[in-house]
Amino acid sequence: MNLMHIHIRGTTYHYRRRIPLELQQYTHTLYFAKALSKNKDMAMMLARNIDSIFDELLMTKRMGKEPDIGKLGIDQEKSVSEIKSYLTVTERSDDAQKTVTMHMELLSILLPEDLSGLTQETLDKSITILKKLPKRNIQKYKRFPIKELINMDIPKKDKLAPRGVNAYLKTLKSFLNFCYKRNYIEKQFDIPLIKSEIASRAERTALNINTIIKLINGAKTSELKSAYTLLYLTGMRLSEVFKCKVSMIDGVKCFDLTDTTIKLKTKNSYRLIPVHRSITEPEDLLTNIRSLHPEYIAKQCSKTLKSGTLYSLRHSFATDLASCGVAPHLISELMGHKQETMTLSRYIKGFPIEKLKQAIDTLTIKDYDNLT
């Protein structure tokens, strides 16, 4: 028995072996992998049986007969391509499926046709090319195939933004993890996301009240106006706006993020945010905002602001509460941040909703009645 095919993961012995070249035409997978046993002797016995099956299949092939690859418990016939399998097997919403399909169309051109020979060096070269490609929505580049765009000198202003590059990288990472689990490739690869120092600094910039009023009043639609208003008056992340509900807590209407079945950024993100005094119909406000796509809201905000991003409204919320004299621990609770001290985080489970309401209502937007 060849011991190189056996390794231990956790407390269990596993068998992993590359499918011999002579047998690869009979199955879609490049590697055979199987959990054996936690008992070493039992694992060795099972591994010998698998080795015997491989020997039998190879002998059958060399005798000019059709080997029964099904004896290994893997598919007899050649499967669809890795990319097609990835797109059809993984469950997604319709919008997510369209996005991933678009990403894979491009990535399939950058990746080698035979993934079994993929190396980190080859992958890094493909990622470098990806970073040099233009944004997909620029009309003048749409008539060029990817293979031509790769050799073009794309101006920096036309290149994919870090956020766009990272969207492709996340799809690539997901695809390669899928391939590894399905034994299409032998190893997992390192795919770090890129960071944008400019975007990071912009996100940390709190907007002054005049800029916020200008942003809200200059919104193209009432739905955008509602989005900017709500984000400033609650400090919520945009993703949280699409997950919260409106609840009445101790006589106070609140944006409710306490449902633990929804996925939020951290355990501290599960919280209640009292509705600001200027918002008379919070349910309608949420309905208006949710008619828009989150990316559209973010892009429209960035187009309007010279400095800052949509996330800046969250920083403005915290900054303005602090300037109004609201205690830091109240701001932390409203924003879903971890409390500053162990005593606060361990012993204080939540402040009275009336105190949180008072804190929220310290925020003022001129002529706010016309904004909601």
Coordinates of N, CA and C in Angstrom, one line a residue, residues 166-246:
N166 N -12.9 43.4 -6.5 CA -13.1 42.5 -5.4 C -14.3 41.6 -5.6
A167 N -15.3 42.1 -6.3 CA -16.5 41.3 -6.6 C -16.1 40.1 -7.5
Y168 N -15.2 40.3 -8.4 CA -14.7 39.2 -9.3 C -13.9 38.3 -8.4
L169 N -13.0 38.8 -7.5 CA -12.2 38.0 -6.7 C -12.9 37.1 -5.8
K170 N -14.0 37.6 -5.3 CA -14.9 36.8 -4.4 C -15.5 35.7 -5.1
T171 N -16.0 36.0 -6.3 CA -16.5 34.9 -7.2 C -15.4 33.8 -7.5
L172 N -14.2 34.3 -7.8 CA -13.1 33.4 -8.1 C -12.8 32.5 -6.9
K173 N -12.7 33.1 -5.7 CA -12.4 32.4 -4.5 C -13.5 31.3 -4.3
S174 N -14.8 31.7 -4.4 CA -15.9 30.8 -4.2 C -15.8 29.6 -5.2
F175 N -15.5 29.9 -6.5 CA -15.4 28.9 -7.5 C -14.2 27.9 -7.2
L176 N -13.1 28.4 -6.9 CA -11.9 27.6 -6.6 C -12.2 26.7 -5.3
N177 N -12.8 27.2 -4.3 CA -13.2 26.4 -3.2 C -14.1 25.3 -3.6
F178 N -15.1 25.6 -4.5 CA -16.0 24.6 -5.0 C -15.2 23.5 -5.7
C179 N -14.3 23.9 -6.5 CA -13.5 23.0 -7.3 C -12.6 22.1 -6.4
Y180 N -12.1 22.7 -5.3 CA -11.3 21.9 -4.4 C -12.2 20.8 -3.7
K181 N -13.4 21.3 -3.2 CA -14.2 20.3 -2.5 C -14.7 19.2 -3.4
R182 N -14.8 19.5 -4.7 CA -15.3 18.5 -5.7 C -14.1 17.7 -6.3
N183 N -12.9 18.0 -5.8 CA -11.7 17.3 -6.2 C -11.3 17.6 -7.7
Y184 N -11.7 18.8 -8.2 CA -11.3 19.2 -9.5 C -9.9 19.7 -9.5
I185 N -9.5 20.3 -8.4 CA -8.1 20.8 -8.2 C -7.5 20.2 -6.9
E186 N -6.2 20.2 -6.8 CA -5.5 19.5 -5.7 C -5.4 20.4 -4.4
K187 N -5.3 21.7 -4.6 CA -5.1 22.5 -3.4 C -5.9 23.8 -3.4
Q188 N -6.0 24.4 -2.3 CA -6.7 25.7 -2.2 C -5.7 26.8 -2.4
F189 N -6.2 27.9 -2.9 CA -5.3 29.0 -3.3 C -5.6 30.3 -2.5
D190 N -4.6 31.1 -2.4 CA -4.7 32.4 -1.6 C -5.1 33.5 -2.6
I191 N -6.3 34.1 -2.3 CA -6.8 35.1 -3.2 C -7.2 36.3 -2.3
P192 N -6.2 37.2 -1.9 CA -6.5 38.3 -1.1 C -7.3 39.4 -1.8
L193 N -8.2 40.0 -1.2 CA -8.9 41.2 -1.7 C -8.0 42.4 -1.7
I194 N -8.3 43.3 -2.6 CA -7.5 44.5 -2.6 C -8.2 45.6 -1.8
K195 N -7.4 46.5 -1.3 CA -7.9 47.6 -0.5 C -7.8 48.9 -1.2
S196 N -8.7 49.8 -0.9 CA -8.6 51.1 -1.5 C -8.4 52.2 -0.4
E197 N -7.3 52.8 -0.4 CA -7.0 53.8 0.7 C -7.9 55.0 0.6
I198 N -8.2 55.3 -0.7 CA -9.0 56.5 -0.9 C -10.4 56.2 -0.4
A199 N -11.0 55.1 -0.8 CA -12.3 54.7 -0.3 C -12.4 54.6 1.2
S200 N -11.3 54.0 1.8 CA -11.3 53.8 3.2 C -11.3 55.2 3.9
R201 N -10.5 56.1 3.4 CA -10.5 57.5 4.1 C -11.9 58.2 3.9
A202 N -12.5 58.0 2.7 CA -13.7 58.6 2.4 C -14.8 58.1 3.3
E203 N -14.8 56.8 3.6 CA -15.8 56.2 4.4 C -15.7 56.7 5.8
R204 N -14.5 57.1 6.3 CA -14.4 57.6 7.6 C -14.7 59.0 7.8
T205 N -15.1 59.7 6.7 CA -15.4 61.1 6.7 C -16.8 61.4 7.1
A206 N -17.0 62.1 8.2 CA -18.4 62.4 8.6 C -18.8 63.7 7.8
L207 N -20.0 63.7 7.3 CA -20.5 64.8 6.6 C -21.1 65.9 7.5
N208 N -20.9 67.1 7.2 CA -21.5 68.2 8.0 C -23.0 68.3 7.6
I209 N -23.8 68.9 8.5 CA -25.2 68.9 8.3 C -25.7 69.6 7.0
N210 N -24.9 70.6 6.6 CA -25.3 71.3 5.3 C -25.1 70.3 4.1
T211 N -24.0 69.5 4.2 CA -23.8 68.6 3.1 C -24.9 67.5 3.1
I212 N -25.3 67.1 4.3 CA -26.4 66.1 4.4 C -27.7 66.6 3.8
I213 N -28.0 67.9 4.2 CA -29.3 68.5 3.6 C -29.2 68.6 2.1
K214 N -28.0 69.0 1.6 CA -27.8 69.1 0.2 C -28.0 67.8 -0.5
L215 N -27.4 66.7 0.1 CA -27.5 65.4 -0.5 C -29.0 64.9 -0.5
I216 N -29.7 65.1 0.6 CA -31.1 64.7 0.6 C -32.0 65.5 -0.4
N217 N -31.8 66.8 -0.3 CA -32.7 67.6 -1.2 C -32.3 67.4 -2.7
G218 N -31.0 67.0 -3.0 CA -30.6 66.8 -4.3 C -30.8 65.4 -4.9
A219 N -31.5 64.6 -4.1 CA -31.7 63.2 -4.5 C -32.6 63.2 -5.7
K220 N -32.3 62.3 -6.7 CA -33.1 62.2 -7.9 C -34.5 61.8 -7.7
T221 N -34.7 60.9 -6.8 CA -36.1 60.3 -6.5 C -36.4 60.4 -5.1
S222 N -37.7 60.3 -4.8 CA -38.2 60.3 -3.4 C -37.6 59.1 -2.6
E223 N -37.4 57.9 -3.4 CA -36.9 56.7 -2.7 C -35.4 57.0 -2.3
L224 N -34.6 57.6 -3.1 CA -33.3 58.0 -2.7 C -33.3 58.9 -1.5
K225 N -34.2 59.9 -1.6 CA -34.3 60.9 -0.5 C -34.6 60.2 0.8
S226 N -35.5 59.2 0.8 CA -35.9 58.4 1.9 C -34.7 57.6 2.5
A227 N -33.9 57.1 1.5 CA -32.7 56.3 1.9 C -31.7 57.1 2.7
Y228 N -31.3 58.3 2.1 CA -30.3 59.1 2.8 C -30.8 59.6 4.1
T229 N -32.1 60.0 4.2 CA -32.7 60.4 5.5 C -32.6 59.4 6.5
L230 N -33.1 58.2 6.2 CA -33.1 57.1 7.2 C -31.7 56.7 7.7
L231 N -30.8 56.6 6.7 CA -29.4 56.2 7.1 C -28.8 57.2 8.1
Y232 N -29.1 58.5 7.9 CA -28.5 59.5 8.8 C -29.2 59.5 10.2
L233 N -30.6 59.3 10.2 CA -31.3 59.4 11.4 C -31.3 58.1 12.2
T234 N -30.7 57.1 11.7 CA -30.6 55.8 12.4 C -29.2 55.3 12.6
G235 N -28.3 55.7 11.8 CA -26.9 55.1 11.8 C -26.8 53.7 11.4
M236 N -27.9 53.2 10.7 CA -27.8 51.8 10.2 C -26.9 51.7 9.1
R237 N -26.4 50.5 8.9 CA -25.7 50.1 7.7 C -26.8 49.9 6.6
L238 N -26.4 50.1 5.4 CA -27.4 49.9 4.3 C -28.0 48.5 4.3
S239 N -27.2 47.5 4.5 CA -27.7 46.2 4.5 C -28.7 45.9 5.6
E240 N -28.6 46.7 6.8 CA -29.5 46.5 7.9 C -30.9 47.1 7.6
V241 N -30.9 48.1 6.7 CA -32.1 48.7 6.3 C -33.0 47.7 5.6
F242 N -32.4 46.8 4.9 CA -33.1 45.8 4.1 C -33.5 44.6 5.0
K243 N -33.1 44.6 6.3 CA -33.3 43.4 7.2 C -34.2 43.8 8.4
C244 N -34.3 45.0 8.7 CA -35.0 45.4 9.9 C -36.5 45.4 9.7
K245 N -37.2 45.5 10.8 CA -38.7 45.6 10.8 C -39.0 46.7 11.8
V246 N -40.3 47.1 11.8 CA -40.7 48.2 12.7 C -41.5 47.5 13.8

